[in-house]
PDB file of C-alpha atoms in Angstrom:
ATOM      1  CA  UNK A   1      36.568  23.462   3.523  1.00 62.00           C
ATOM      2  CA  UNK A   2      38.163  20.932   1.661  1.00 66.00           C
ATOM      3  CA  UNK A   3      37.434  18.296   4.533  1.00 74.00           C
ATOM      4  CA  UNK A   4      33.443  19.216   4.522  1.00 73.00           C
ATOM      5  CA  UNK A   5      33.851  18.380   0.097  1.00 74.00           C
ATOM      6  CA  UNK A   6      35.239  15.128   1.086  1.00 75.00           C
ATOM      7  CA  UNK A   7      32.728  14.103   3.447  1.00 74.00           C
ATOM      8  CA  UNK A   8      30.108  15.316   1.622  1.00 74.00           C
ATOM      9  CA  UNK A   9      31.503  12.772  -1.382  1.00 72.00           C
ATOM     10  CA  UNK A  10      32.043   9.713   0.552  1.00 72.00           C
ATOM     11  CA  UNK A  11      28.573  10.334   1.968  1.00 73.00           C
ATOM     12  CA  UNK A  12      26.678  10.416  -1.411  1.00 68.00           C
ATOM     13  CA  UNK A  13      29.194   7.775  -2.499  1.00 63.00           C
ATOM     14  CA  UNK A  14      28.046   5.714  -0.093  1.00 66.00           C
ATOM     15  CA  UNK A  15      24.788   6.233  -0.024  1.00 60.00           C
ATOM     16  CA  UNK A  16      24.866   5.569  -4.004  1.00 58.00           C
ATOM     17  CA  UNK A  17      26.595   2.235  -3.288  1.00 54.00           C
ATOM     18  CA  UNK A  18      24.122   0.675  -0.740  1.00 53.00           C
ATOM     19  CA  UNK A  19      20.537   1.897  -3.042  1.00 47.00           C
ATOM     20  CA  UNK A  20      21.692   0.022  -5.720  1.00 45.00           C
ATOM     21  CA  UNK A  21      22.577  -3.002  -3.501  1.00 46.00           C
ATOM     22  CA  UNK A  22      18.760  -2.812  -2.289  1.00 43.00           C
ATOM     23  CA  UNK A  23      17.732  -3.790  -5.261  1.00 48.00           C
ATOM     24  CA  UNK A  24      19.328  -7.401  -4.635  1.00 49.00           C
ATOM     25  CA  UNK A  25      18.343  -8.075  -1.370  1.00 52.00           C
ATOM     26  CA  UNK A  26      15.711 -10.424  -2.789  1.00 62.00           C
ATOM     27  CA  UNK A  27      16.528 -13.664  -1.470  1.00 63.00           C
ATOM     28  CA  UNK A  28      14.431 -16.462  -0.785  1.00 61.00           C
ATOM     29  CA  UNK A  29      16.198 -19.960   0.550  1.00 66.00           C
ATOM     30  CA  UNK A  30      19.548 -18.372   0.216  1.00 68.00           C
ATOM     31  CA  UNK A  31      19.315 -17.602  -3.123  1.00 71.00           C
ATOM     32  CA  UNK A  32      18.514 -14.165  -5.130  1.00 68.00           C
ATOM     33  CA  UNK A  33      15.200 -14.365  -6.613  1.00 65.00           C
ATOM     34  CA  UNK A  34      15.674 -14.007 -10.310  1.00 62.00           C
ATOM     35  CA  UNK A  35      12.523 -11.484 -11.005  1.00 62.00           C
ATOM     36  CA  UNK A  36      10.058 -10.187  -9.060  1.00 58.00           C
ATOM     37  CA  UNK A  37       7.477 -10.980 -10.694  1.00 61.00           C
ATOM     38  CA  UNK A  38       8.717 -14.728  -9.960  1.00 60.00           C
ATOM     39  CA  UNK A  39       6.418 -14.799  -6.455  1.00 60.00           C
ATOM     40  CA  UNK A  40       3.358 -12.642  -6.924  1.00 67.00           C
ATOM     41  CA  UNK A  41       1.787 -14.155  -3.872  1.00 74.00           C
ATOM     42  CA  UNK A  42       3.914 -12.789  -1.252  1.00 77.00           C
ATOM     43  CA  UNK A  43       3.101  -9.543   1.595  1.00 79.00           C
ATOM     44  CA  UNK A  44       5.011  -7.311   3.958  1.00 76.00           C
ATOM     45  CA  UNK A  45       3.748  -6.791   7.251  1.00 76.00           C
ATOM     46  CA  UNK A  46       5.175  -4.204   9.592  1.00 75.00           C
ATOM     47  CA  UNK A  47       4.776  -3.010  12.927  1.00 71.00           C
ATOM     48  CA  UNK A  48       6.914  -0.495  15.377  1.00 72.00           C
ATOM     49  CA  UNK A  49       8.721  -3.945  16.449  1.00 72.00           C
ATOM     50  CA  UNK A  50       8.848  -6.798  14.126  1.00 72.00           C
ATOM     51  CA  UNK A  51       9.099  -6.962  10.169  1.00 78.00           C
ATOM     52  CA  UNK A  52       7.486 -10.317   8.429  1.00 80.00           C
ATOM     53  CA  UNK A  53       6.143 -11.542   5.820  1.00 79.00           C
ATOM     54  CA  UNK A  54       2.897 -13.453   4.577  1.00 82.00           C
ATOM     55  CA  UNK A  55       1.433 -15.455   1.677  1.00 82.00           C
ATOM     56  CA  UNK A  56      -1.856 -14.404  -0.155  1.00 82.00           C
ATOM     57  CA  UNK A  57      -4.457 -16.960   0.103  1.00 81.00           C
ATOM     58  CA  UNK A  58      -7.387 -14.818  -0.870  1.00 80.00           C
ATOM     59  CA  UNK A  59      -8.209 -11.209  -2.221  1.00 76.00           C
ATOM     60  CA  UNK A  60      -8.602 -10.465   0.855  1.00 78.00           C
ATOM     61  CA  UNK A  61      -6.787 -13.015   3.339  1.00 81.00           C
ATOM     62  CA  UNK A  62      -2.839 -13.020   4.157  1.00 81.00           C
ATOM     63  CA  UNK A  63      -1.420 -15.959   5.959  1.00 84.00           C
ATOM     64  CA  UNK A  64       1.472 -15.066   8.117  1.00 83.00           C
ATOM     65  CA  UNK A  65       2.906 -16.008  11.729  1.00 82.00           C
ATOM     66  CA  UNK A  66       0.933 -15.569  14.856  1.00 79.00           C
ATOM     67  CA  UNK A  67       3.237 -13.190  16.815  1.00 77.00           C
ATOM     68  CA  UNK A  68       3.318 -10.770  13.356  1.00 76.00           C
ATOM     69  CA  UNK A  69      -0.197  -9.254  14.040  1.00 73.00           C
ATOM     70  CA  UNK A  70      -0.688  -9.645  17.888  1.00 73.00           C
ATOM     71  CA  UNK A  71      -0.185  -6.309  18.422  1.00 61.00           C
ATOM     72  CA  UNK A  72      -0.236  -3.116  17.541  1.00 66.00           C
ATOM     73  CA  UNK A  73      -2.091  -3.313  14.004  1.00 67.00           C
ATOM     74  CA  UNK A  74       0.570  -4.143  11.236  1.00 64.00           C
ATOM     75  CA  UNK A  75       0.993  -2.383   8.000  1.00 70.00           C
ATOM     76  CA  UNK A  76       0.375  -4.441   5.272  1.00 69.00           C
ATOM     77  CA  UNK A  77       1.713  -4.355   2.442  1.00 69.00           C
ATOM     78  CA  UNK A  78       1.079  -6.001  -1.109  1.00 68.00           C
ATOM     79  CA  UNK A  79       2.556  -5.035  -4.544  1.00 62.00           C
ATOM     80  CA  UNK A  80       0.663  -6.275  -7.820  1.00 55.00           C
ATOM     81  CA  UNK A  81       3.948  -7.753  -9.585  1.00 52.00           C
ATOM     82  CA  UNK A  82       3.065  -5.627 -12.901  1.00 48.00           C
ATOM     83  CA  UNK A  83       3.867  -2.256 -11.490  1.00 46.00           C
ATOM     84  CA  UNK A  84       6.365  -1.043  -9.430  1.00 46.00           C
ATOM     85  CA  UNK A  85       4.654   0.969  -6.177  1.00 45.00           C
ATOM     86  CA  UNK A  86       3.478  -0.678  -3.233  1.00 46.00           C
ATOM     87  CA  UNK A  87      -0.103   0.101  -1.686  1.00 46.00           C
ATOM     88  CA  UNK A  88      -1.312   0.216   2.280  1.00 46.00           C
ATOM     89  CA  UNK A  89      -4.177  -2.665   2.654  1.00 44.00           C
TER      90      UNK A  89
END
């Protein structure tokens, strides 16, 4: 019983450890980016395969790398830099 307690704590511990490290995987060039509000123009695009990302050129135009939308359909994703969620285009 006392092994199953143990697990279960290094497992949460854990877990606890690398969602707050999330939070600094911003990195652009290298460097963390210092708020995210600091590029507003950037999208997430994913598919079952690949993971990229795109600049906003329009309201309704993202400019990203050919072999990111080939195929199938990517998910898009854009956050407005005010709020927190994210939202499917």
């Amino acid at each position: 019983m006392l092994n199953r307690w143990r697990f279960l704590v290094v497992t949460l511990f854990t877990y606890c450890l690398t969602v707050e490290r999330v939070s600094t995987w911003l990195i652009r060039s290298g460097e963390p980016v210092q708020q995210r509000t600091e590029f507003p123009f950037i999208a997430f695009l994913t598919t079952e395969r690949t993971m990229c990302t795109g600049s906003l050129v329009s309201t309704r135009a993202v400019l990203t790398a050919g072999h990111c939308v080939c195929s199938p359909l990517p998910v898009v994703r854009v956050r407005d830099h005010t709020e927190t969620h994210c939202c499917s285009m």
